[in-house]
Amino acid sequence: MVKSVAIDKRQLQIMDTTLRDGEQTSGVSFSDTEKLSVAKVLLEDVKVDRIEIASARVSEGEFKAAQRIMQWGAEKGHLNRLEILGFVDGKTSLDWIHRAGGKVINLLCKGSLNHVTHQLRKTPEEHIADIQKSIDYATELGITVNVYLEDWSNGMRNSREYVHFMISKLKDMNIQRIMLPDTLGILDPDETYDFCKEMIDSYPDVKFDFHAHNDYDLAIANVFHALKAGIDCVHTTVNGLGERAGNAPLSSVIATVKDHMGMKTKVNESMLNRVSKIVESFSGIRIPTNKPLIGEFVFTQCSGIHADGDNKKNLYFNDLLPERFGRIRSYALGKTSGKANIKANLEDLGIELSPDALKKVTDRIIELADHKETVTAEDLPYIVADVLQESVEQRIFINNYALTHAMGLRPSAMVSININGKSYEAFSSGDGLYDAFMKAVKSVYKKLKKPFPTLLDYSVTIPPGGHTDALVETVILWELDREFKTRGLAPDQTAAAIKATMRMLNLLEHTVNDKVE
């Protein structure tokens, strides 16, 4: 039976808090330039509705970042879309936000009796009075106020009367939106639906946001049920960054609400992968390879049966087409690949094999995979040549190189490289030994007016155990018209990187349109 998606005609708002709650991920700290870059991409390319960019009073660095973003926001007309977390602390947070140029405060108030009693040591009435003073001062400064009810989920479980007391008072104040956070990530989908429905039914004129945390891996499910209950704005972070187990990932929220609820957003899906990679780079937090929509392998089919079905009638496609998210579908090489997977990869490289040769290549890949060897599409020409007992012509190779790293001096490299039978020499310094080597090689390629790919990512793997003589595997991701990886293996990290680089240069030099019979 084909599932029918009920069309929800509401326009969903997205408030992304990568630059505030996302930065509360352990070990993550964005520079002011990084924050500005992410803010620009989120608002102008991804097109989320609002972003939360900072917490007031945190540091001078946080103030500088907020100020730079606000200056840009003023030029672009985005000030009402840029929000800063502030506290019920008299005038302190509001003055901080005002000096930074901010126009919206997300005021952190207490959403449970436990918090107001034991953390603030105040009565609910005293807390409301303090909130009113903050809102009055915000109005004087021309700052719009949204309110976070911190620990709201525990408040609904354990002090429901307090929650209703707070909202009954807040709804008559000069507040734009009331934010309902599952601060400790305790809710399940049923509770989320019931609690959000109770808020909406009890206060139909109040605009509510829902803010999920992922402690039980239920953030997306809870967002889904909050929307079913009638919430029309949810909070996200890029890559699911955030306190402890993180928040609801932006990419997953967008796909879920579109495909399962039929709701509309302003978000440009094709930019989700781009912002994901930018935040991965700035945060230093690697995206799990199997993370939905943005993980490296989520649009990679491993089973040969799947590749065969896709080749015949896209039998293993679903609504999550990679092109929607700026991705492409690929077929993995391994022991479950089968001929269909391998044939698809060979066709991408412009290589055509006879049935007998294809079987031999398939058997070799299965053999390598059984020994836990990583096999990539870029390895295929070498595997084909080896299986068919042909030699791969190394059109480019290193005659020799000398790398120097002395204390107090910049690393340097002297390189002699042979390209199509002619040798070239170059010298360069760099920020590291490999950087110096790359600059020397690039200088040769620049003189020859030959294209040189961009290095996108560089990863090093050393087997566990701590042995100083362990082999090092370096995997480098390149881009020139398309993205591709090469690997190098050596006892030394720089030597492994140089091997990966030479493999890349030879792959580029060879025409992939030659047919191998």
XYZ file of C-alpha atoms in Angstrom:
517
model
C 0.000 0.000 0.000
C 1.355 3.431 -0.956
C 1.449 5.824 1.964
C -0.547 9.009 1.508
C 1.062 12.060 3.138
C -1.490 14.419 4.681
C -0.734 17.902 3.419
C -0.269 20.396 6.259
C -0.713 23.863 4.776
C 1.066 25.628 7.644
C 4.361 27.374 6.923
C 6.944 26.013 9.363
C 9.459 28.442 10.821
C 13.010 27.326 11.568
C 15.089 28.987 14.264
C 18.624 27.620 14.032
C 20.762 27.856 17.165
C 24.037 26.375 15.876
C 25.956 29.510 16.850
C 24.598 29.493 20.425
C 23.397 26.082 21.609
C 25.525 24.315 18.996
C 28.612 26.055 20.349
C 27.829 24.525 23.744
C 29.019 21.199 22.328
C 32.024 20.089 24.352
C 35.229 21.292 22.701
C 33.549 23.626 20.190
C 34.369 27.333 20.031
C 33.783 29.386 16.901
C 35.862 32.444 16.058
C 34.093 35.682 15.163
C 34.941 35.156 11.490
C 33.585 31.607 11.571
C 30.375 32.767 13.253
C 29.870 35.464 10.647
C 30.472 32.994 7.821
C 27.949 30.487 9.204
C 25.388 33.248 9.854
C 25.641 34.411 6.239
C 25.177 30.896 4.848
C 22.267 30.054 7.167
C 20.286 33.214 6.414
C 21.125 33.908 2.774
C 21.864 30.482 1.258
C 20.020 27.947 3.424
C 17.332 30.576 4.166
C 16.298 29.592 7.683
C 13.898 32.104 9.247
C 15.911 33.113 12.325
C 19.215 32.299 13.975
C 20.438 32.534 17.555
C 24.018 33.765 17.408
C 25.355 34.184 20.952
C 24.851 34.229 24.709
C 25.097 37.626 26.393
C 27.915 38.319 28.892
C 29.963 35.241 27.954
C 33.225 36.847 26.787
C 34.797 39.658 24.799
C 35.206 37.259 21.897
C 31.481 36.503 21.977
C 30.726 40.238 22.029
C 33.015 40.896 19.054
C 31.358 38.093 17.071
C 27.873 39.357 17.898
C 28.851 42.904 16.954
C 30.270 41.819 13.580
C 27.181 39.762 12.763
C 24.880 42.630 13.776
C 26.806 45.081 11.584
C 26.391 42.740 8.629
C 22.747 42.121 9.565
C 22.043 45.863 9.632
C 23.478 46.248 6.123
C 21.384 43.338 4.815
C 18.155 44.102 6.691
C 18.371 40.951 8.856
C 18.449 42.438 12.380
C 15.008 41.067 13.291
C 16.243 37.565 12.344
C 19.318 37.668 14.613
C 18.699 36.666 18.234
C 20.843 36.567 21.380
C 20.239 34.568 24.545
C 19.999 36.850 27.587
C 19.266 36.496 31.275
C 16.878 37.963 33.840
C 19.648 40.046 35.394
C 18.284 43.575 35.491
C 19.895 45.635 32.754
C 23.159 43.699 32.280
C 22.238 41.321 29.431
C 20.092 43.900 27.679
C 22.863 46.528 27.791
C 25.303 43.925 26.378
C 22.916 43.125 23.516
C 22.190 46.813 22.883
C 25.914 47.667 22.666
C 26.402 44.797 20.212
C 23.656 46.215 18.015
C 21.141 43.446 18.712
C 17.409 43.888 18.338
C 16.065 40.574 19.697
C 16.637 38.935 23.092
C 15.679 35.373 23.917
C 15.147 35.855 27.654
C 16.023 32.770 29.705
C 13.300 32.310 32.335
C 12.484 29.352 34.555
C 9.992 26.780 33.292
C 9.834 24.550 36.365
C 9.121 25.194 40.025
C 12.224 23.190 40.887
C 14.459 25.630 38.995
C 12.882 28.831 40.252
C 12.871 27.603 43.860
C 16.314 26.023 44.097
C 18.407 27.855 41.513
C 16.969 31.363 41.784
C 15.717 30.894 45.364
C 12.666 32.999 44.519
C 8.918 32.625 44.474
C 7.097 32.419 41.133
C 5.658 35.881 41.800
C 9.122 37.361 42.395
C 10.409 35.762 39.196
C 7.518 37.206 37.177
C 8.206 40.644 38.631
C 11.869 40.430 37.613
C 10.872 39.312 34.103
C 8.496 42.268 33.794
C 11.329 44.673 34.675
C 13.552 43.136 31.992
C 10.792 43.365 29.392
C 10.070 47.003 30.306
C 13.749 47.891 29.873
C 13.925 45.969 26.584
C 10.991 48.020 25.331
C 12.843 51.218 26.250
C 15.844 50.038 24.203
C 13.706 48.970 21.243
C 14.610 45.291 21.715
C 12.050 42.586 20.904
C 11.608 39.858 23.538
C 11.104 36.113 23.163
C 11.050 33.966 26.315
C 12.683 30.594 26.937
C 10.963 28.581 29.688
C 14.027 26.631 30.749
C 13.262 23.098 32.027
C 9.684 23.386 30.707
C 9.464 19.620 30.081
C 10.221 18.816 33.719
C 7.862 21.614 34.693
C 5.034 19.927 32.782
C 5.819 16.593 34.410
C 6.233 17.783 37.970
C 4.816 21.307 38.408
C 2.128 21.819 35.797
C 0.355 24.513 37.815
C 3.574 26.559 37.869
C 3.911 26.350 34.075
C 0.345 27.561 33.590
C 0.906 30.326 36.132
C 3.948 31.525 34.173
C 2.319 31.464 30.753
C -0.890 33.084 32.017
C 1.252 36.013 33.179
C 3.677 36.097 30.232
C 0.944 36.099 27.580
C -0.119 39.604 28.659
C 3.414 41.007 28.493
C 5.196 42.525 25.476
C 6.545 39.175 24.253
C 6.668 37.857 20.666
C 7.131 34.127 21.226
C 7.338 31.676 24.137
C 9.893 28.912 23.636
C 9.220 25.470 25.087
C 12.533 23.648 25.608
C 12.977 19.996 26.508
C 16.106 21.192 28.285
C 17.340 17.798 29.502
C 16.013 15.774 26.553
C 13.662 13.752 28.764
C 10.460 13.700 26.684
C 9.116 10.890 24.558
C 6.956 11.596 21.461
C 3.636 10.989 23.279
C 4.515 13.406 26.079
C 5.747 15.945 23.549
C 2.434 15.820 21.700
C 0.332 15.989 24.866
C 2.302 18.827 26.485
C 2.482 20.945 23.313
C -1.213 20.356 22.591
C -2.071 21.470 26.118
C -0.120 24.703 25.615
C -1.750 25.477 22.273
C -5.270 24.607 23.416
C -4.909 26.587 26.646
C -3.331 29.668 25.041
C -4.465 29.816 21.392
C -3.224 33.387 20.885
C 0.333 32.668 22.045
C 3.053 31.845 19.499
C 5.087 28.860 20.711
C 8.466 27.435 19.621
C 9.622 23.906 20.479
C 13.273 23.249 21.341
C 14.298 19.554 21.398
C 17.366 17.843 22.838
C 18.570 14.429 21.757
C 19.555 12.646 24.991
C 17.348 9.615 24.190
C 17.884 9.929 20.414
C 14.284 11.154 20.163
C 14.823 14.777 19.077
C 13.480 14.301 15.536
C 10.561 12.153 16.713
C 9.698 14.789 19.315
C 9.873 17.589 16.743
C 7.522 15.576 14.518
C 4.983 15.178 17.336
C 5.291 18.806 18.436
C 4.354 19.833 14.898
C 1.453 17.376 14.871
C 0.240 19.031 18.074
C 0.167 22.419 16.302
C 3.595 23.993 16.974
C 4.682 26.084 13.986
C 8.307 26.897 14.850
C 11.073 24.494 15.893
C 14.718 24.985 16.829
C 17.544 23.147 15.084
C 21.322 23.000 14.849
C 23.506 22.106 11.886
C 24.748 18.500 12.237
C 22.775 18.185 15.485
C 25.428 20.003 17.532
C 24.502 21.052 21.051
C 24.745 20.440 24.771
C 25.365 16.761 25.726
C 23.791 14.644 22.946
C 22.899 17.684 20.868
C 19.776 19.168 19.317
C 17.504 18.279 16.400
C 19.617 18.292 13.195
C 18.503 20.909 10.679
C 18.771 18.549 7.700
C 16.688 15.797 9.321
C 13.988 18.238 10.420
C 13.616 19.675 6.912
C 13.370 16.268 5.227
C 10.954 14.907 7.850
C 8.485 17.792 7.785
C 8.435 17.896 3.993
C 8.171 14.171 3.267
C 6.058 13.048 6.232
C 3.897 16.100 6.931
C 3.793 17.969 3.648
C 4.666 21.207 5.460
C 6.397 24.040 3.668
C 9.531 25.859 4.806
C 11.679 28.554 3.249
C 14.764 26.350 3.507
C 16.810 25.630 0.383
C 17.421 21.868 0.673
C 20.231 21.882 -1.882
C 22.371 23.995 0.484
C 22.062 21.702 3.515
C 25.108 19.621 2.624
C 27.204 22.737 2.095
C 26.419 24.288 5.478
C 26.914 20.893 7.082
C 30.467 20.644 5.702
C 31.269 24.219 6.723
C 30.145 23.624 10.311
C 31.983 20.286 10.404
C 35.183 22.096 9.433
C 34.741 25.006 11.859
C 33.592 22.883 14.815
C 36.095 20.061 14.388
C 33.277 17.604 15.092
C 33.229 14.920 12.393
C 29.891 13.950 10.894
C 29.226 10.213 11.425
C 29.404 8.496 8.044
C 25.892 7.045 8.501
C 24.197 10.250 9.749
C 20.968 10.695 7.745
C 21.212 12.995 4.715
C 24.637 14.449 5.493
C 26.799 11.399 6.348
C 29.390 10.324 3.794
C 27.839 6.917 3.085
C 24.074 7.563 3.347
C 23.631 7.771 -0.426
C 25.953 4.848 -1.082
C 24.473 1.461 -1.936
C 26.613 -1.489 -0.828
C 24.528 -4.410 -1.989
C 24.946 -5.578 -5.550
C 21.248 -6.495 -5.571
C 20.427 -2.837 -4.911
C 22.651 -1.639 -7.740
C 21.044 -4.160 -10.080
C 17.546 -3.027 -9.048
C 18.455 0.636 -9.493
C 19.886 -0.092 -12.922
C 16.654 -1.780 -14.026
C 13.972 0.531 -12.577
C 15.298 2.562 -9.621
C 13.873 -0.145 -7.374
C 15.864 0.932 -4.317
C 15.222 4.689 -4.504
C 13.083 6.504 -1.931
C 11.967 10.136 -1.608
C 15.359 11.102 -0.184
C 16.996 11.602 -3.540
C 20.583 12.778 -3.033
C 20.235 15.530 -5.630
C 17.725 17.271 -3.344
C 20.509 17.874 -0.844
C 23.379 18.664 -3.194
C 24.643 15.058 -3.135
C 25.067 12.234 -5.647
C 24.304 8.517 -5.402
C 27.227 6.074 -5.445
C 27.749 2.338 -5.278
C 30.250 0.929 -2.810
C 32.991 -1.532 -3.613
C 33.262 -4.461 -1.229
C 32.462 -8.117 -0.707
C 28.697 -7.576 -1.117
C 29.075 -5.366 -4.193
C 28.432 -7.826 -6.981
C 28.966 -7.136 -10.661
C 26.252 -4.465 -10.894
C 27.954 -2.189 -8.335
C 31.350 -2.631 -9.931
C 30.015 -2.117 -13.442
C 28.341 1.151 -12.353
C 31.634 2.440 -10.938
C 33.572 1.397 -14.041
C 31.071 3.199 -16.262
C 31.556 6.372 -14.217
C 35.275 6.103 -14.949
C 34.688 5.396 -18.654
C 36.031 1.831 -18.398
C 34.303 -0.990 -20.276
C 35.122 -4.638 -19.553
C 34.176 -7.901 -21.146
C 31.977 -10.183 -18.981
C 34.946 -12.432 -18.234
C 37.161 -9.498 -17.221
C 34.354 -8.022 -15.102
C 34.063 -11.319 -13.204
C 37.817 -11.346 -12.519
C 37.751 -7.773 -11.228
C 34.719 -8.571 -9.051
C 36.498 -11.575 -7.534
C 39.581 -9.468 -6.767
C 37.546 -6.759 -5.034
C 35.764 -9.373 -2.914
C 39.158 -10.852 -2.001
C 40.505 -7.434 -0.957
C 37.364 -6.672 1.062
C 37.632 -9.983 2.891
C 41.037 -8.800 4.106
C 39.433 -5.525 5.258
C 41.168 -3.513 2.550
C 39.389 -0.270 1.666
C 38.539 -0.200 -2.029
C 37.568 3.078 -3.685
C 36.447 3.959 -7.192
C 39.835 5.586 -7.743
C 41.512 2.197 -7.084
C 39.609 0.538 -9.927
C 42.004 1.357 -12.800
C 44.858 -0.169 -10.806
C 42.846 -3.238 -9.856
C 41.749 -3.709 -13.471
C 45.307 -3.395 -14.712
C 46.580 -5.832 -12.079
C 43.895 -8.424 -12.768
C 44.379 -8.222 -16.531
C 48.156 -8.340 -16.073
C 48.721 -4.973 -17.645
C 51.018 -2.309 -16.283
C 49.673 1.055 -15.229
C 51.883 3.632 -16.837
C 53.089 6.077 -14.219
C 53.193 9.219 -16.295
C 54.108 11.289 -13.261
C 56.566 10.270 -10.570
C 58.946 11.798 -8.060
C 62.637 11.562 -8.966
C 63.560 12.646 -5.467
C 62.668 15.147 -2.787
C 64.286 16.669 0.288
C 62.191 17.941 3.180
C 63.711 20.138 5.883
C 62.244 21.123 9.232
C 64.586 22.971 11.588
C 63.708 24.686 14.842
C 63.043 28.378 14.292
C 62.870 28.048 10.492
C 59.944 27.473 8.162
C 59.673 23.928 6.762
C 60.930 23.667 3.168
C 60.887 21.213 0.281
C 63.112 20.659 -2.741
C 61.265 18.484 -5.282
C 62.279 16.898 -8.575
C 59.216 15.603 -10.433
C 58.978 13.792 -13.781
C 55.921 14.623 -15.887
C 55.478 12.695 -19.127
C 59.194 12.014 -19.447
C 60.504 15.467 -18.566
C 61.930 16.443 -15.189
C 61.201 19.671 -13.331
C 62.622 21.021 -10.085
C 61.059 23.398 -7.599
C 61.710 24.734 -4.107
C 59.199 26.126 -1.635
C 58.603 26.747 2.060
C 55.310 26.171 3.847
C 53.461 25.888 7.138
C 54.422 22.210 7.363
C 56.450 19.654 5.411
C 53.521 18.498 3.289
C 52.415 22.082 2.683
C 55.918 22.940 1.464
C 55.915 19.873 -0.817
C 52.504 20.778 -2.246
C 53.522 24.386 -2.911
C 56.614 23.192 -4.798
C 54.581 20.806 -6.967
C 51.872 23.426 -7.554
C 54.494 25.882 -8.768
C 55.544 23.373 -11.453
C 51.935 22.788 -12.486
C 51.308 26.528 -12.609
C 54.234 27.053 -15.001
C 52.953 24.221 -17.210
C 49.396 25.636 -17.002
C 48.119 22.246 -15.893
C 44.988 22.001 -13.704
C 45.511 21.188 -10.038
C 42.668 20.053 -7.761
C 41.649 21.647 -4.475
C 42.402 19.690 -1.290
C 39.096 19.490 0.609
C 39.913 17.132 3.459
C 42.913 15.289 4.890
C 42.678 12.448 7.383
C 45.329 10.270 8.965
C 44.772 6.806 10.441
C 47.292 5.026 12.639
C 46.523 1.517 13.934
C 45.843 1.380 17.695
C 48.588 0.198 19.996
C 50.939 3.153 20.137
C 53.860 1.664 18.178
C 56.175 4.322 16.770
C 56.932 2.167 13.703
C 53.263 1.671 12.751
C 52.216 2.262 9.173
C 50.261 5.455 8.541
C 47.337 5.664 6.105
C 46.595 9.110 4.718
C 43.315 9.697 2.879
C 42.928 12.949 0.954
C 39.701 14.289 -0.536
C 40.202 16.347 -3.715
C 37.921 18.362 -5.957
C 38.346 19.109 -9.670
C 35.006 19.001 -11.504
C 34.049 16.249 -9.034
C 35.139 15.039 -5.608
C 37.427 12.010 -5.305
C 39.746 10.408 -2.757
C 43.235 8.953 -2.925
C 45.165 7.013 -0.297
C 48.775 6.586 0.612
C 50.392 4.111 3.018
C 53.869 4.565 4.496
C 55.690 4.493 7.850
C 55.769 8.309 7.783
C 52.724 10.595 7.646
C 54.223 13.024 5.134
C 55.454 10.202 2.918
C 51.962 8.652 2.985
C 50.450 12.000 1.989
C 52.952 12.341 -0.870
C 51.995 8.856 -2.116
C 48.330 9.833 -2.048
C 49.196 12.989 -3.968
C 51.133 11.122 -6.662
C 48.228 8.734 -7.131
C 45.949 11.754 -7.557
C 48.245 13.333 -10.159
C 48.418 10.111 -12.187
C 44.644 9.680 -12.047
C 44.220 13.162 -13.480
C 46.847 12.563 -16.158
C 45.247 9.397 -17.479
C 42.285 9.790 -19.745
C 39.399 7.788 -18.277
C 37.707 7.320 -21.600
C 40.058 4.594 -22.808
C 38.260 1.283 -23.031
C 39.871 -1.749 -21.469
C 39.024 -4.891 -23.350
